[in-house]
XYZ file of C-alpha atoms in Angstrom:
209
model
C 13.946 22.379 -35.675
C 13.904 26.620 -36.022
C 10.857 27.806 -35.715
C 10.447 31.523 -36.708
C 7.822 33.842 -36.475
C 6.784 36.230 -39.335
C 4.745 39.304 -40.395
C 4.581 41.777 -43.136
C 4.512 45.938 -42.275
C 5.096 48.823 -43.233
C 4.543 52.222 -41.433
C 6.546 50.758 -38.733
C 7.215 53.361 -36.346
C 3.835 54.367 -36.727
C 2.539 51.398 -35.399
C 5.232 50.986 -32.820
C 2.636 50.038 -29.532
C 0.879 47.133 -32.079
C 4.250 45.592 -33.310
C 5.769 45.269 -29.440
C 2.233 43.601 -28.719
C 2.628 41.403 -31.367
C 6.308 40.670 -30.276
C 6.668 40.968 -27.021
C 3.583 38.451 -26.184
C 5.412 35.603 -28.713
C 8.415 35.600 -26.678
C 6.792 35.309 -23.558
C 5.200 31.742 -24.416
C 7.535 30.673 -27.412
C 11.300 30.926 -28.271
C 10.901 30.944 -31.716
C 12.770 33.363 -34.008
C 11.398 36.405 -35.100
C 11.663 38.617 -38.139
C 9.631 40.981 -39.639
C 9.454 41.596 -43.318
C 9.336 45.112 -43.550
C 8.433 47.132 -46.494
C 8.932 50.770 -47.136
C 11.226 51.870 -44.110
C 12.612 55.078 -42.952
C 15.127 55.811 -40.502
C 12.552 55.721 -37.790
C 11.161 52.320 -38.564
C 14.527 51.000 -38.278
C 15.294 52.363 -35.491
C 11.816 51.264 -33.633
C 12.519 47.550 -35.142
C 15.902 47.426 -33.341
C 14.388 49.280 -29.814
C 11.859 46.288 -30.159
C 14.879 43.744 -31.355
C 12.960 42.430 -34.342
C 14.987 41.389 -36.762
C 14.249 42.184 -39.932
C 13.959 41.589 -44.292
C 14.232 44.756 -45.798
C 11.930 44.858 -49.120
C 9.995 47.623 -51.680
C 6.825 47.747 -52.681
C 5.272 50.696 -54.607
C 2.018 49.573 -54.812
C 0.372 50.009 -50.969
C -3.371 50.443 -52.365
C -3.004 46.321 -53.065
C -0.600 46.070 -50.141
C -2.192 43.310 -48.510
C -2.241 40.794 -51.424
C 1.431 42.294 -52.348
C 2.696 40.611 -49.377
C 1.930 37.205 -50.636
C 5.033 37.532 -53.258
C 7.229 39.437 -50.251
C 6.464 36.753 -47.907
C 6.978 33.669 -50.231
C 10.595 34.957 -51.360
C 11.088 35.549 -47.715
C 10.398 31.975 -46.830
C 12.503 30.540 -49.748
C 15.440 32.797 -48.731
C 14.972 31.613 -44.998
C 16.881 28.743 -43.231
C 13.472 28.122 -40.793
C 12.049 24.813 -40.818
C 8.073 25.554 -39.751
C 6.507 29.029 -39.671
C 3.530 31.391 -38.049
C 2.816 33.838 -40.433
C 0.332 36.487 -39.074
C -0.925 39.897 -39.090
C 0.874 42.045 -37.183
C -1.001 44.955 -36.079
C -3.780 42.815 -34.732
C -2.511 39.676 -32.961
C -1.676 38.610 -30.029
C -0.592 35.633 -28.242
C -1.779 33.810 -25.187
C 0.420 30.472 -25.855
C 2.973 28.877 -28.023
C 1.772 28.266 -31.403
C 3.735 26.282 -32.610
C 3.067 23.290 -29.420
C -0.406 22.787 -31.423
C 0.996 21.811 -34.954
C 1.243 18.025 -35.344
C 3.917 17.913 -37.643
C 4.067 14.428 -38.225
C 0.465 14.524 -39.429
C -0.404 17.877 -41.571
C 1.872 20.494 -43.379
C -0.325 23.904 -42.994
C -2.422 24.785 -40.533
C -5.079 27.378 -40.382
C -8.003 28.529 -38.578
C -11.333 28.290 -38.952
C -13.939 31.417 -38.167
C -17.020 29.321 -36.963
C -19.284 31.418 -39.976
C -20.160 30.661 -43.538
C -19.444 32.360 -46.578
C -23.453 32.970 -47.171
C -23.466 34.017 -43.312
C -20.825 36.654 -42.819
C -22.022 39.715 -45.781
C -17.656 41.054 -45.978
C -15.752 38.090 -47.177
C -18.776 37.242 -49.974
C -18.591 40.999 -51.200
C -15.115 40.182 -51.664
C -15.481 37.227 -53.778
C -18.303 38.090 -55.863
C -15.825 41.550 -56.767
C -12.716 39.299 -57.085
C -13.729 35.995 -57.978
C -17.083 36.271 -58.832
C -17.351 32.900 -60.820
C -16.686 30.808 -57.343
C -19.134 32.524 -54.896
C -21.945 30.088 -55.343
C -19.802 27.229 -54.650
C -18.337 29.075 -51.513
C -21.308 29.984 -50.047
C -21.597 26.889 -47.295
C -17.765 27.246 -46.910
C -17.101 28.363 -43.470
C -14.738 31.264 -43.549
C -11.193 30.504 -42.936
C -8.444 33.305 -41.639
C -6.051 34.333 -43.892
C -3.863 36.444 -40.645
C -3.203 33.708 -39.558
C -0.611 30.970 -41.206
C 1.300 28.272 -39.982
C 3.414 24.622 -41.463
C 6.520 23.495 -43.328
C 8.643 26.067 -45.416
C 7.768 23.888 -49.008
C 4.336 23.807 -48.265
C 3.939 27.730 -47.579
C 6.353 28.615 -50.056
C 3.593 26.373 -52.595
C 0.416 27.863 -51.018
C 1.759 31.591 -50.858
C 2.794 30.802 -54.229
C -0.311 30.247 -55.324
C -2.248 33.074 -53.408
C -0.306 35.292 -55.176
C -1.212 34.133 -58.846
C -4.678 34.095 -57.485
C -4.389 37.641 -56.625
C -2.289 38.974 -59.667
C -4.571 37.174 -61.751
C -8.201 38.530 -60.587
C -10.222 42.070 -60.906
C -8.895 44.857 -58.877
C -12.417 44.828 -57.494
C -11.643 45.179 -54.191
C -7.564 45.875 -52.391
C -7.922 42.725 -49.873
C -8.235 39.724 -52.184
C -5.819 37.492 -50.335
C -8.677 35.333 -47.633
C -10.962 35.152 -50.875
C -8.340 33.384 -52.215
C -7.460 31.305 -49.431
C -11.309 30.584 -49.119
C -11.800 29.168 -52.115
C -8.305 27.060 -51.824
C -9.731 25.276 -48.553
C -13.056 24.721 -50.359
C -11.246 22.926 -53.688
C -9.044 20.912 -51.349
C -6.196 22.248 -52.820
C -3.870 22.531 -49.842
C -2.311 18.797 -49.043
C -1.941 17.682 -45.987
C -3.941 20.802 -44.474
C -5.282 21.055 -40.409
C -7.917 23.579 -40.235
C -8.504 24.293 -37.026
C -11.958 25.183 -35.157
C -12.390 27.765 -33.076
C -12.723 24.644 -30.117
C -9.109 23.689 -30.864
C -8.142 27.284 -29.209
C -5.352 27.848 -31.770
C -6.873 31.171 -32.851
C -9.913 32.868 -33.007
């Protein structure tokens, strides 16, 4: 079974210190692959991904204001074009490991997993600005939803390429209220039981926090 690692960056060389964090602490607990889908690149990023040996999917994407919900469409081609079996899918400038993530996924059982924030929608004031701007006519029926992490992204290729899928006509398809829409959507995803076969982890499970 390949497992493979995956982000979404640009500004790359910018952000070298972050990405080798990100990188550098996977390989020491897992020996998944990893490849970075990165957007925008100079001759500097390229040069920092191969001084950090990342691979790497080259891709464009004019729009950065709506960068982080543009990466839903970057990452689901990515995963249809990819040869990997089950994926992480994470930040990158903000994550680091302290295990293998992938020993926690019960394969046999559930096709996505996520993570759970231990907060509800009506407790945490950020993610219900964002869906009251984006998807205002679901707020009321997210508000005893506890918050789920969008960074964060694991399972089978069909079943991401399906949810990422969807995220993305979520996104494309709501005001341009706010420029992170993209855990709104995943919010309110969770809370419809939309996602088959889903493991939502708690923060007790230790899988991320």
């Amino acid at each position: 079974m390949k497992k493979v690692l995956t982000g979404f960056s640009n500004n790359i060389s910018q952000n070298k210190q972050k990405i080798k964090v990100w990188s550098e602490s996977f390989r020491k607990h897992s020996d998944g692959d990893i490849v970075l889908i990165a957007a925008n690149t100079n001759e500097d990023d390229i040069k920092t991904l191969n001084e950090l040996n990342i691979d790497y999917r080259l891709v464009t994407e004019n729009d950065t204001w709506y960068i982080n919900n543009k990466r839903l469409r970057h990452t689901k081609e990515f995963l249809e074009s990819s040869d990997g079996d089950v994926f992480l899918i994470t930040d990158v400038f903000d994550v680091l490991f302290q295990s293998d993530p992938f020993q926690k996924m019960d394969l046999d059982n559930y096709d996505v997993f996520i993570s759970k924030e231990g907060i509800k929608v009506v407790e945490e004031p950020w993610n219900g600005d964002v869906i009251n701007k984006v998807f205002p006519d679901q707020l009321q029926s997210c508000l005893e939803t506890e918050i789920v992490c969008s960074g964060i992204i694991g399972g089978k290729r069909e079943s991401l390429i399906k949810l990422y899928d969807k995220m993305d006509y979520m996104c494309e398809n709501s005001p341009n209220d706010h420029n992170i829409k993209d855990q709104a959507a995943l919010i309110i995803l969770v809370k419809d039981n939309w996602i088959d076969n889903l493991k939502n982890f708690s923060l007790d499970d230790g899988w991320a926090m």
